[in-house]
mmCIF file of C-alpha atoms in Angstrom:
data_model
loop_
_atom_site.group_PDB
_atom_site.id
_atom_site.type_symbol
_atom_site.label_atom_id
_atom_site.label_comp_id
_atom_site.label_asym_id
_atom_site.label_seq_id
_atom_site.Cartn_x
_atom_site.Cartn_y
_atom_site.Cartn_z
ATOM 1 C CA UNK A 15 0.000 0.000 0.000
ATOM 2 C CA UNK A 16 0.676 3.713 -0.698
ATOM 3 C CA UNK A 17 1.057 6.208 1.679
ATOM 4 C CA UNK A 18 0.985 9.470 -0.106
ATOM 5 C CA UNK A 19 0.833 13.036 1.960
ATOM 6 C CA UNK A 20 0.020 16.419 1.234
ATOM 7 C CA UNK A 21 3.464 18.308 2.922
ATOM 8 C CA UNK A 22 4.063 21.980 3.581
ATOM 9 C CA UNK A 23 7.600 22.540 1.789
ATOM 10 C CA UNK A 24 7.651 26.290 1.829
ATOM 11 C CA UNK A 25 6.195 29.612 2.037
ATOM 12 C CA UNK A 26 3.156 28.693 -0.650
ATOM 13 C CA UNK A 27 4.355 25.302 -1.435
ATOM 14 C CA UNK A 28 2.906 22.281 -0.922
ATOM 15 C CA UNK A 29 3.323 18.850 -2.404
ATOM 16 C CA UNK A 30 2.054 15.633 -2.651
ATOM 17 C CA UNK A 31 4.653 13.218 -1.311
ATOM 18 C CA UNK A 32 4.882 9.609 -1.209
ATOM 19 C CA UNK A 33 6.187 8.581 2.680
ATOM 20 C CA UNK A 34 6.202 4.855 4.140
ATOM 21 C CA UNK A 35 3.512 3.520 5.948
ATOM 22 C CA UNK A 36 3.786 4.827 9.072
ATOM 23 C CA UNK A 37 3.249 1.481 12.294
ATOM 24 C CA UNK A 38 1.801 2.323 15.025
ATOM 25 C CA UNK A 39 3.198 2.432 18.267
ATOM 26 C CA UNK A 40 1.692 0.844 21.962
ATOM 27 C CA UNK A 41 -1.555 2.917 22.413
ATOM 28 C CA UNK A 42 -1.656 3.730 18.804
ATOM 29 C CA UNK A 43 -3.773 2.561 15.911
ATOM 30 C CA UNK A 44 -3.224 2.774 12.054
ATOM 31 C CA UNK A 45 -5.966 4.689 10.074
ATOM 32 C CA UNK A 46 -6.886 4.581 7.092
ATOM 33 C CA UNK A 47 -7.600 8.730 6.407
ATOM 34 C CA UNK A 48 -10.729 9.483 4.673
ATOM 35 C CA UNK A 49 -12.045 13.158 5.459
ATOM 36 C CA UNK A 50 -10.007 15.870 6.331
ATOM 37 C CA UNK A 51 -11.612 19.491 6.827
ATOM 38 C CA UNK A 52 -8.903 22.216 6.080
ATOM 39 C CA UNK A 53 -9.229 25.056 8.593
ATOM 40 C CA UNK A 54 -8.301 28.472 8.604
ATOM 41 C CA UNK A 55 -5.381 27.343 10.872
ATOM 42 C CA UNK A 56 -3.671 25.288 7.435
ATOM 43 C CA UNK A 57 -4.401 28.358 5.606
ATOM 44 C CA UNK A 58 -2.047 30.302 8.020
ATOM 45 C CA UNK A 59 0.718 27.828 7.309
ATOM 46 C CA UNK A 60 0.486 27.744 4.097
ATOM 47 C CA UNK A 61 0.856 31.052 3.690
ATOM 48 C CA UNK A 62 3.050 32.869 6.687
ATOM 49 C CA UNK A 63 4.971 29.620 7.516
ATOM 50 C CA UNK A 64 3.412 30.561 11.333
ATOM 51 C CA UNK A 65 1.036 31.302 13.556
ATOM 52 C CA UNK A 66 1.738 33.276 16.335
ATOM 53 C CA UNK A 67 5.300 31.323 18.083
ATOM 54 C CA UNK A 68 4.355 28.294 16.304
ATOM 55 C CA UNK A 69 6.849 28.809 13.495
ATOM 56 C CA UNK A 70 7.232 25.835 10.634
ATOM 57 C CA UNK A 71 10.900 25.034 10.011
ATOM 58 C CA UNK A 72 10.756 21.734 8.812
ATOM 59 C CA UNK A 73 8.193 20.105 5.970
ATOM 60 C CA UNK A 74 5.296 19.379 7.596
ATOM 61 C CA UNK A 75 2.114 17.524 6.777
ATOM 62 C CA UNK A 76 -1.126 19.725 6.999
ATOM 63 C CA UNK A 77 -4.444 19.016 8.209
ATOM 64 C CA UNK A 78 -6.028 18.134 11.711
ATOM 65 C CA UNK A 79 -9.852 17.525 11.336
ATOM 66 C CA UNK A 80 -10.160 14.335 10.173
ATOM 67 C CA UNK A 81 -12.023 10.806 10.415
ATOM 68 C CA UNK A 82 -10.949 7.357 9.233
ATOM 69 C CA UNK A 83 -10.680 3.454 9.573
ATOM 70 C CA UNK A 84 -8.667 1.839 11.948
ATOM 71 C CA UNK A 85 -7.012 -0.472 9.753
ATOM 72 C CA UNK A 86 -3.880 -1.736 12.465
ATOM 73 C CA UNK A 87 -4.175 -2.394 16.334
ATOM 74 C CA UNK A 88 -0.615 -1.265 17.839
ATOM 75 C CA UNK A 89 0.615 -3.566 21.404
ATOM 76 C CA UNK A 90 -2.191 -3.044 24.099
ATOM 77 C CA UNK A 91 -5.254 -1.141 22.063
ATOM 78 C CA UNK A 92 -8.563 -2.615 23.580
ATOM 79 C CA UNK A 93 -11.120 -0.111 22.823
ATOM 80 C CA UNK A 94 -10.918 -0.529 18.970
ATOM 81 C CA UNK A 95 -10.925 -2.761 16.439
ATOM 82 C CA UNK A 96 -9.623 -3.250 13.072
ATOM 83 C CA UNK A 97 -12.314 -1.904 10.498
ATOM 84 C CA UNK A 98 -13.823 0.410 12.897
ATOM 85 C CA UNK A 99 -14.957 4.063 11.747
ATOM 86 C CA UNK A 100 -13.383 6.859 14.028
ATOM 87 C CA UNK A 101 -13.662 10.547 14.565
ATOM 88 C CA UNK A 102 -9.616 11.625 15.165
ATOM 89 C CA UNK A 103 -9.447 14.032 18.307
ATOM 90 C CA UNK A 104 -5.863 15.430 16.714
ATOM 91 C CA UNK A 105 -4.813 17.259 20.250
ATOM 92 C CA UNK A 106 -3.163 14.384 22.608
ATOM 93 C CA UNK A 107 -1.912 15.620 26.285
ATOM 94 C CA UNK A 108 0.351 14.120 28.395
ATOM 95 C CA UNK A 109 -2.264 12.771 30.690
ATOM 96 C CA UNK A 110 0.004 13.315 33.853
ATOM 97 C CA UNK A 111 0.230 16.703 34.147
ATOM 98 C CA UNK A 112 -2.142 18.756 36.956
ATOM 99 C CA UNK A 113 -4.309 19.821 34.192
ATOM 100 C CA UNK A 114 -5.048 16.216 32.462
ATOM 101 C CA UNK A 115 -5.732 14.895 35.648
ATOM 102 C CA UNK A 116 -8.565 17.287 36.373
ATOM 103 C CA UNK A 117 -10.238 17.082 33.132
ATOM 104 C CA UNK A 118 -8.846 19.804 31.075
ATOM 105 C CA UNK A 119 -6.260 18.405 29.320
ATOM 106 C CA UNK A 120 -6.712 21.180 26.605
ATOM 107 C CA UNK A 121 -4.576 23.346 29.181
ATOM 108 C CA UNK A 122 -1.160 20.741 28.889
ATOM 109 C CA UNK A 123 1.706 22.452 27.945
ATOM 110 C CA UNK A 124 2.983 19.392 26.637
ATOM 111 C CA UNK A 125 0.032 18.282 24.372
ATOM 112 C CA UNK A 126 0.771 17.097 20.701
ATOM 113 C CA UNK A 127 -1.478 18.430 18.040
ATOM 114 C CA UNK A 128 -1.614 17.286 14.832
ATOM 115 C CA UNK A 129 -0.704 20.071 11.881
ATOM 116 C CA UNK A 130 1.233 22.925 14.984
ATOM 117 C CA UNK A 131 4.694 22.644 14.392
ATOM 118 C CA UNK A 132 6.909 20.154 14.405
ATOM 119 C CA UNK A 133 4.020 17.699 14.480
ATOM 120 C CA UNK A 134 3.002 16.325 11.166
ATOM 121 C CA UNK A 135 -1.303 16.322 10.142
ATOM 122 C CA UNK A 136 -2.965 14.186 8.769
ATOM 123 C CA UNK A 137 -3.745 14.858 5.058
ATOM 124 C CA UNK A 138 -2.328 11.595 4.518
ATOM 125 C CA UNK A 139 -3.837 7.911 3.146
ATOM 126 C CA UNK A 140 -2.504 6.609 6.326
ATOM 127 C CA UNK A 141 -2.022 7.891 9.869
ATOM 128 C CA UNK A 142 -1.043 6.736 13.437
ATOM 129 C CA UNK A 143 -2.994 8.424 15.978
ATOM 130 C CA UNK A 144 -3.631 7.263 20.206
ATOM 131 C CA UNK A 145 -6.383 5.106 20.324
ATOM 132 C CA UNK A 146 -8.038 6.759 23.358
ATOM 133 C CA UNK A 147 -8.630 9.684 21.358
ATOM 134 C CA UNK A 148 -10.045 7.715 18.451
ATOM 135 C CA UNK A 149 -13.553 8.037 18.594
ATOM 136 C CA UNK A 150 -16.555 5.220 17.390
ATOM 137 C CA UNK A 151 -18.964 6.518 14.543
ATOM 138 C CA UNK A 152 -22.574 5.537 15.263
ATOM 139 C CA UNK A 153 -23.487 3.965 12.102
ATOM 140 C CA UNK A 154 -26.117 6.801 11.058
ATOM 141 C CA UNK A 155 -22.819 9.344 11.358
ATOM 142 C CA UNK A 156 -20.686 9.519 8.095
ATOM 143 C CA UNK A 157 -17.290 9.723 7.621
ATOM 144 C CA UNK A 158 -17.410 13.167 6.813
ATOM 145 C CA UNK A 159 -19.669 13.790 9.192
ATOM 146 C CA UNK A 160 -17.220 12.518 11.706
ATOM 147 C CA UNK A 161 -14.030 14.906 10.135
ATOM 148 C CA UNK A 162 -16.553 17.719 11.230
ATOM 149 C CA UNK A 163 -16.610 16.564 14.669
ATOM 150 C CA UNK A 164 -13.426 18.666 15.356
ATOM 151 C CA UNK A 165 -14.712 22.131 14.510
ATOM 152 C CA UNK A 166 -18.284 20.707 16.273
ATOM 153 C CA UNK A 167 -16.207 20.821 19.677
ATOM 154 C CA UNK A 168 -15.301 24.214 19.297
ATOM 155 C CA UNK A 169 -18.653 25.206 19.024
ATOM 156 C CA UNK A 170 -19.924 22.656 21.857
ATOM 157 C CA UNK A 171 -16.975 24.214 24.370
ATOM 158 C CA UNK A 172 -17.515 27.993 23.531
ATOM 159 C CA UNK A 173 -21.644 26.975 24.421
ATOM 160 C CA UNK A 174 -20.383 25.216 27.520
ATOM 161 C CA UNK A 175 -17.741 27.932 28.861
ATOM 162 C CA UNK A 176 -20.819 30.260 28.104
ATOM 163 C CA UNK A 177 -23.435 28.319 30.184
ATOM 164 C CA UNK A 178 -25.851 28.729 27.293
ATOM 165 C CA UNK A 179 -29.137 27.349 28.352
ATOM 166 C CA UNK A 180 -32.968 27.021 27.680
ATOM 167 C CA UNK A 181 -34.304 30.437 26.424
ATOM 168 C CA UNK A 182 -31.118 32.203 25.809
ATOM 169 C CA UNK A 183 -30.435 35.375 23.859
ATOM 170 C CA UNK A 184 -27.627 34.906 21.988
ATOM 171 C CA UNK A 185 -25.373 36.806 20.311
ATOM 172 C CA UNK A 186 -23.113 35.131 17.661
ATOM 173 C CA UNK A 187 -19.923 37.228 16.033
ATOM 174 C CA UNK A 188 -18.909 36.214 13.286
ATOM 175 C CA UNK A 189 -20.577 34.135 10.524
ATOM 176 C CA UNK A 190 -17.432 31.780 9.492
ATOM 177 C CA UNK A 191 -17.381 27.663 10.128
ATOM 178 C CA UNK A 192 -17.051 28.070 13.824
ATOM 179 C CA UNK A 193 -19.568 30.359 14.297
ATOM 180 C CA UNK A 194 -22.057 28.765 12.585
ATOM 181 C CA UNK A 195 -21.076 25.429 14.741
ATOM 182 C CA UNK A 196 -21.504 27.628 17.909
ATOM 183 C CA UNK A 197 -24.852 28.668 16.599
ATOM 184 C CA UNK A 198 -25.981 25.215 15.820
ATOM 185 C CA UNK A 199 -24.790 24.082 19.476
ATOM 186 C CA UNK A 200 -26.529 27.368 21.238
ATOM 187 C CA UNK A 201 -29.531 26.002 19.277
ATOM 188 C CA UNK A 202 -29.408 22.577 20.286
ATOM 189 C CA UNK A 203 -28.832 23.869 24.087
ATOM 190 C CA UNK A 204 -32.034 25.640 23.820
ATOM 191 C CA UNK A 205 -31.628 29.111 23.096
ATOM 192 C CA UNK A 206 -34.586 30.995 22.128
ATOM 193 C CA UNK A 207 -32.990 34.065 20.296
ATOM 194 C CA UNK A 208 -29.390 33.863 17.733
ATOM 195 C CA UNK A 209 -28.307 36.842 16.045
ATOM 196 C CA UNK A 210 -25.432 35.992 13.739
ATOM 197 C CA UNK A 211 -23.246 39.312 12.476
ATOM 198 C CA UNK A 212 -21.121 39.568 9.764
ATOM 199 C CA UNK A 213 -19.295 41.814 6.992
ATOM 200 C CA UNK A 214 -20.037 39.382 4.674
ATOM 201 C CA UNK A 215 -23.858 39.270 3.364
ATOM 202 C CA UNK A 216 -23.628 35.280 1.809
ATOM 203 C CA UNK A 217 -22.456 34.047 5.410
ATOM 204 C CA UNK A 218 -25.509 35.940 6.752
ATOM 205 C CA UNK A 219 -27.823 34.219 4.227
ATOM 206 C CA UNK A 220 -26.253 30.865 5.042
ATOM 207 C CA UNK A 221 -26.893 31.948 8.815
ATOM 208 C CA UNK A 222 -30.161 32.418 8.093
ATOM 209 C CA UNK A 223 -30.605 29.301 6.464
ATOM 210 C CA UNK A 224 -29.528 27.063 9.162
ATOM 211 C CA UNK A 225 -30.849 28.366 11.800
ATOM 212 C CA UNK A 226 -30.104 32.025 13.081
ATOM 213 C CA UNK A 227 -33.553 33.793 14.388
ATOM 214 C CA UNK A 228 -31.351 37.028 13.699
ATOM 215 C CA UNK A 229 -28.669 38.311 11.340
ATOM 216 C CA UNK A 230 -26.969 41.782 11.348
ATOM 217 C CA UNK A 231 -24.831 43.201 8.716
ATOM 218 C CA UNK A 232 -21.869 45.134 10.046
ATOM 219 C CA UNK A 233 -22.235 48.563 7.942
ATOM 220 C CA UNK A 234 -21.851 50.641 11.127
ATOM 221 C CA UNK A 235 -18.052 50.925 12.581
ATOM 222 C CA UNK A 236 -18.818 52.344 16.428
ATOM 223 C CA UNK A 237 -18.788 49.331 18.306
ATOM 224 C CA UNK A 238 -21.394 50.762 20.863
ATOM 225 C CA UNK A 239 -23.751 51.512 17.863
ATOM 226 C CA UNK A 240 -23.414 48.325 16.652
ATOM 227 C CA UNK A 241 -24.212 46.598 19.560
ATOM 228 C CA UNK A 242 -27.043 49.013 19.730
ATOM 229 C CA UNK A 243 -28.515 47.688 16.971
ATOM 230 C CA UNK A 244 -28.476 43.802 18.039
ATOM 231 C CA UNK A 245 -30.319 44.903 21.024
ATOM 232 C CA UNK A 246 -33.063 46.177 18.676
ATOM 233 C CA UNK A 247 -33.209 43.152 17.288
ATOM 234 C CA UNK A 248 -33.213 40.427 20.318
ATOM 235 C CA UNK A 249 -32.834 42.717 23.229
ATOM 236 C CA UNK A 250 -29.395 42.142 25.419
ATOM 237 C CA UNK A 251 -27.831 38.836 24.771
ATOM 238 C CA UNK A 252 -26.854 37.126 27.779
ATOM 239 C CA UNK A 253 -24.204 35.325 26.337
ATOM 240 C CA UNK A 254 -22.538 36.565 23.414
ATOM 241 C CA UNK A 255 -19.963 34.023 21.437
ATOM 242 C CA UNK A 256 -17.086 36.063 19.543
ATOM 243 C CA UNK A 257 -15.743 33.962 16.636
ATOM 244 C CA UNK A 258 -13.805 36.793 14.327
ATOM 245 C CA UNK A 259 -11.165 38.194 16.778
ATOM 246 C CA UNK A 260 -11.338 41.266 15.799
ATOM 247 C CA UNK A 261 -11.075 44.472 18.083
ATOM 248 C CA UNK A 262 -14.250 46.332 16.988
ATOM 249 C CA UNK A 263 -15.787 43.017 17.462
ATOM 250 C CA UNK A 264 -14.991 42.139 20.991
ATOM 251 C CA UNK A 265 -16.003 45.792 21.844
ATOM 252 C CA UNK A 266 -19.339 45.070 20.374
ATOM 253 C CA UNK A 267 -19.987 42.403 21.947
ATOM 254 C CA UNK A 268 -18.823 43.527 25.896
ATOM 255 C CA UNK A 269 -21.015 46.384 25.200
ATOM 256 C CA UNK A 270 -24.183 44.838 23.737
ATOM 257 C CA UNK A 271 -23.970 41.949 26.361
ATOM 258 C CA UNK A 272 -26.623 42.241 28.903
ATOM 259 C CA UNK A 273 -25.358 43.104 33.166
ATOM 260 C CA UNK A 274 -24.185 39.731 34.161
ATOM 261 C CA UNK A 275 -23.768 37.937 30.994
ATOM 262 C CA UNK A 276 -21.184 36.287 29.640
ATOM 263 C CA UNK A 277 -18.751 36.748 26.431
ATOM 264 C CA UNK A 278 -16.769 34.283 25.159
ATOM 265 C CA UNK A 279 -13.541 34.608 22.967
ATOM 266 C CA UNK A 280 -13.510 32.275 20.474
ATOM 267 C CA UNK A 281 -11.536 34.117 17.354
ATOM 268 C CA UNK A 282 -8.120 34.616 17.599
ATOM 269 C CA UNK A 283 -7.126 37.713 16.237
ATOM 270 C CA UNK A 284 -4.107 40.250 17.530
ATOM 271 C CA UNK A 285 -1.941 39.624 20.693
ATOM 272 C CA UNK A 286 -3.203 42.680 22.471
ATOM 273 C CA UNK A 287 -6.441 44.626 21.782
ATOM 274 C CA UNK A 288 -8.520 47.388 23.416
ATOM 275 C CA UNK A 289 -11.662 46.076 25.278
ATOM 276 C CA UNK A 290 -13.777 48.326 27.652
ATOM 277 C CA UNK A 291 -12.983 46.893 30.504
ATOM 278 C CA UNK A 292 -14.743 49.404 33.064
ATOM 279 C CA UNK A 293 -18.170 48.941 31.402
ATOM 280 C CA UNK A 294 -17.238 45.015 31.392
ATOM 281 C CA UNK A 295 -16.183 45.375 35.034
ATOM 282 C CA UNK A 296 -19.064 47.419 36.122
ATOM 283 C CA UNK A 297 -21.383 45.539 34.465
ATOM 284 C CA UNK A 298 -19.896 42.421 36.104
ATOM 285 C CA UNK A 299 -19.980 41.090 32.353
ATOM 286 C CA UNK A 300 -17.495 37.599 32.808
ATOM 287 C CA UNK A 301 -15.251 37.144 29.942
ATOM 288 C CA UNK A 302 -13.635 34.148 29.346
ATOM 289 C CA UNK A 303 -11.453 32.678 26.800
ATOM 290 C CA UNK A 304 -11.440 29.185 25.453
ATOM 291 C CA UNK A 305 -8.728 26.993 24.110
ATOM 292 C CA UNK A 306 -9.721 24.342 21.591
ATOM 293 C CA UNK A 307 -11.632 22.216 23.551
ATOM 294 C CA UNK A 308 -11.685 19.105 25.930
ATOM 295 C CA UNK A 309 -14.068 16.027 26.911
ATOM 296 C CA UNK A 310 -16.143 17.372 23.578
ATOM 297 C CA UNK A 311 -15.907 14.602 21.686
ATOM 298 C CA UNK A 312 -18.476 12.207 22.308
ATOM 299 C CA UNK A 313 -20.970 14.663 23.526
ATOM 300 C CA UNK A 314 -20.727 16.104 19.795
ATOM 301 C CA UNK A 315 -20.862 12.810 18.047
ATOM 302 C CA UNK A 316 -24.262 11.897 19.881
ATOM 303 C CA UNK A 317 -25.239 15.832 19.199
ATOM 304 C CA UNK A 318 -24.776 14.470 15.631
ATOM 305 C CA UNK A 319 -26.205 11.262 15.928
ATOM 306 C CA UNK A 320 -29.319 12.172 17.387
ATOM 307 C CA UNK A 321 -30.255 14.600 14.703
ATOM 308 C CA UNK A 322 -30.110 17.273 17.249
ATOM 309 C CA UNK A 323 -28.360 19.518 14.370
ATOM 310 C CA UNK A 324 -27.105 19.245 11.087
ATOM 311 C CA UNK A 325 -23.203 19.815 10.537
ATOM 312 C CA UNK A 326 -23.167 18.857 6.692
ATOM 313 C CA UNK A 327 -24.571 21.788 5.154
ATOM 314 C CA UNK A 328 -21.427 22.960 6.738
ATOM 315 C CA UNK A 329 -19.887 21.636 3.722
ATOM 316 C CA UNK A 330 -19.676 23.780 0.290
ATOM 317 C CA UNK A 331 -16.648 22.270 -1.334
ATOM 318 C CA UNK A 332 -15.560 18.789 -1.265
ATOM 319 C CA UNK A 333 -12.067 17.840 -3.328
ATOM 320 C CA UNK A 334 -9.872 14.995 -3.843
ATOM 321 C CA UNK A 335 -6.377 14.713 -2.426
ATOM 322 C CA UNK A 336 -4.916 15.109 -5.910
ATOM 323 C CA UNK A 337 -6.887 18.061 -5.556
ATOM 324 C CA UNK A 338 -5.606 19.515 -2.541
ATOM 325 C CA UNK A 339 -3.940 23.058 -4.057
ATOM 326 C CA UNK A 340 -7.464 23.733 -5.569
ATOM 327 C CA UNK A 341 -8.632 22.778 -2.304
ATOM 328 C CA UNK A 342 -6.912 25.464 -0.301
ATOM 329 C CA UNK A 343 -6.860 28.320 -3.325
ATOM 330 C CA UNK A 344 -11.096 28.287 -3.005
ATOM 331 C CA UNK A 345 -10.643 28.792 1.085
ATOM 332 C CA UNK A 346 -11.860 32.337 1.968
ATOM 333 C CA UNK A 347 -13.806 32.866 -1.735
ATOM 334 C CA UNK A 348 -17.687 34.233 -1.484
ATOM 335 C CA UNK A 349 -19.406 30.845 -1.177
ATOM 336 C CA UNK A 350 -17.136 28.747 0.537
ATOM 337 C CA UNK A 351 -17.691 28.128 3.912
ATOM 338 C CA UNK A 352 -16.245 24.386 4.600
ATOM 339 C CA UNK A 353 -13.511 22.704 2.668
ATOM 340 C CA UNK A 354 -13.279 18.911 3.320
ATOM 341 C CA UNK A 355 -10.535 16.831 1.347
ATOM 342 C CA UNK A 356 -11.129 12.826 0.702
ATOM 343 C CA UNK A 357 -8.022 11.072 1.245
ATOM 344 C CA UNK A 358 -9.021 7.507 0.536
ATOM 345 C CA UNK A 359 -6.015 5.585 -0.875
ATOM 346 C CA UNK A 360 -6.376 4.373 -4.490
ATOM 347 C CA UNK A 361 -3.451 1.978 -4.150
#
């Protein structure tokens, strides 16, 4: 069998490259790739060579949201089984460390993440991932229903850092992939009223379309006016869910959220911004940040399973490995919202 990658060579450059079959390891079973979402995150790499201190100085293979089937057990895997279809949680802490052993393993300094330098994705036909953060499809969940399970938990641990519950205003910044998961989840959680905002007047429509109650065009620049104007339209949010990371944007949304509420950072924009922290302080508005996610997994498979939302009308663009530069020049066009490669080996 062939193992053919897609690797990050340089600045713009990627290539399909032919690498052995990689064996897993104790703990570890061999997957047969079929899915892989790109994310904005592979974009970055692609073109800066970096994101943030995470700086790419050796080829690397791209891609971290992914499903597959476990085609090889390695010494001591008892929770899987060879032909099994898996959703691949790509982060993978120490699971020693104060913060695994509590739960939030998402905190580990030493955690291994597929695609963040020097540790190679998964845009592969074949990977080696843990098996204990391998994850069983229900058979009613597809494949590439289960490579969307990664940007799901995003969405499922902004709505859970947030507290969203039954009959929740909600305000939702930000109208890409992840906020539309985090609108889907608020939904599922019960909340009454979404407003979606955006620059962009197609990711509004698509908002609309699965599921918003509320979109807002952002026309006006004053952050204060803006969040004027999504009060207007479902009164103060108690919890609003910031997914662009940009300054104006965070703004808005400490000063449209209602006395007590919570916002949640999900976008990662600039190092260091300006936030009005007196009226957030005040206000005893709780901001809080969140980090990927943790103990997500199964919670959004079942999300999934149950029909309790739909995560492939996500999906505008599907390609084939051989296809994987076309793949990541449509990312960020007017229409494209997700971008999921199939890697299934033709060998």
């Amino acid at each position: 069998m062939k193992n053919f990658c897609l690797v990050l060579r340089e600045k713009d450059e990627m290539k399909l490259e032919e690498r052995p079959l990689p064996e897993p390891k104790a703990g570890e079973v061999q997957l047969s790739i079929r899915s892989v979402g790109i994310c904005g995150s592979d974009v970055s790499y692609l073109r800066k060579m970096a994101i943030g201190d995470f700086i790419v100085k050796k080829p690397m293979i791209l891609g971290h949201e992914a499903s597959g089937i476990v085609t090889k057990l390695g010494p001591g895997v008892q929770n899987l089984k060879v032909g099994d279809r898996v959703a691949v949680e790509p982060g993978v802490p120490c699971k020693a460390c104060q913060f695994c052993k509590i739960g939030r393993y998402n905190l580990c300094k030493d955690v291994v993440f597929l695609a963040t330098p020097p540790v190679d994705g998964c845009i592969a036909n074949f990977h080696c991932h843990a098996s204990d953060f391998c994850y069983n499809l229900p058979d009613n969940v597809s494949l590439e229903e289960g490579a969307l399970i990664e940007p799901l938990s995003v969405g499922v641990h902004a709505c859970k850092r947030a507290g969203v519950t039954f009959g929740d205003s909600v305000q939702i910044c930000g109208a890409g992939a992840i906020g539309l998961v985090s609108m889907l989840v608020a939904k599922s959680m019960g909340a009454a009223k979404i407003c979606v905002t955006d620059i962009a007047v197609d990711r509004l429509k698509r908002a609309k379309q699965m599921g918003a109650t509320h979109t807002l065009l952002i026309k006006e620049k004053d952050p204060k006016k803006v969040a004027e104007l999504i009060k207007e339209k479902i009164g103060e949010p108690r919890v609003t869910i910031e997914c662009s990371g940009a300054e104006s944007s965070i703004q808005t949304a400490i000063y449209a959220t209602k006395s007590g509420g919570t916002v949640v950072l999900v976008g990662m924009g600039p190092a260091q911004v300006n936030i009005p922290i007196l009226d957030a302080a005040i206000r005893e508005v709780d901001i809080r940040g969140i980090f990927r996610y943790a103990n997500t997994y199964r919670e959004a498979i079942e999300m999934v399973a149950r029909g309790d939302l739909d995560v492939k009308q996500l999906v505008t663009h599907r390609f084939q490995m051989e296809e994987s530069q076309n793949a990541f020049d449509s990312f960020g066009k007017e229409g494209v919202l997700k971008v999921v490669i199939n890697c299934e080996s033709r060998s």
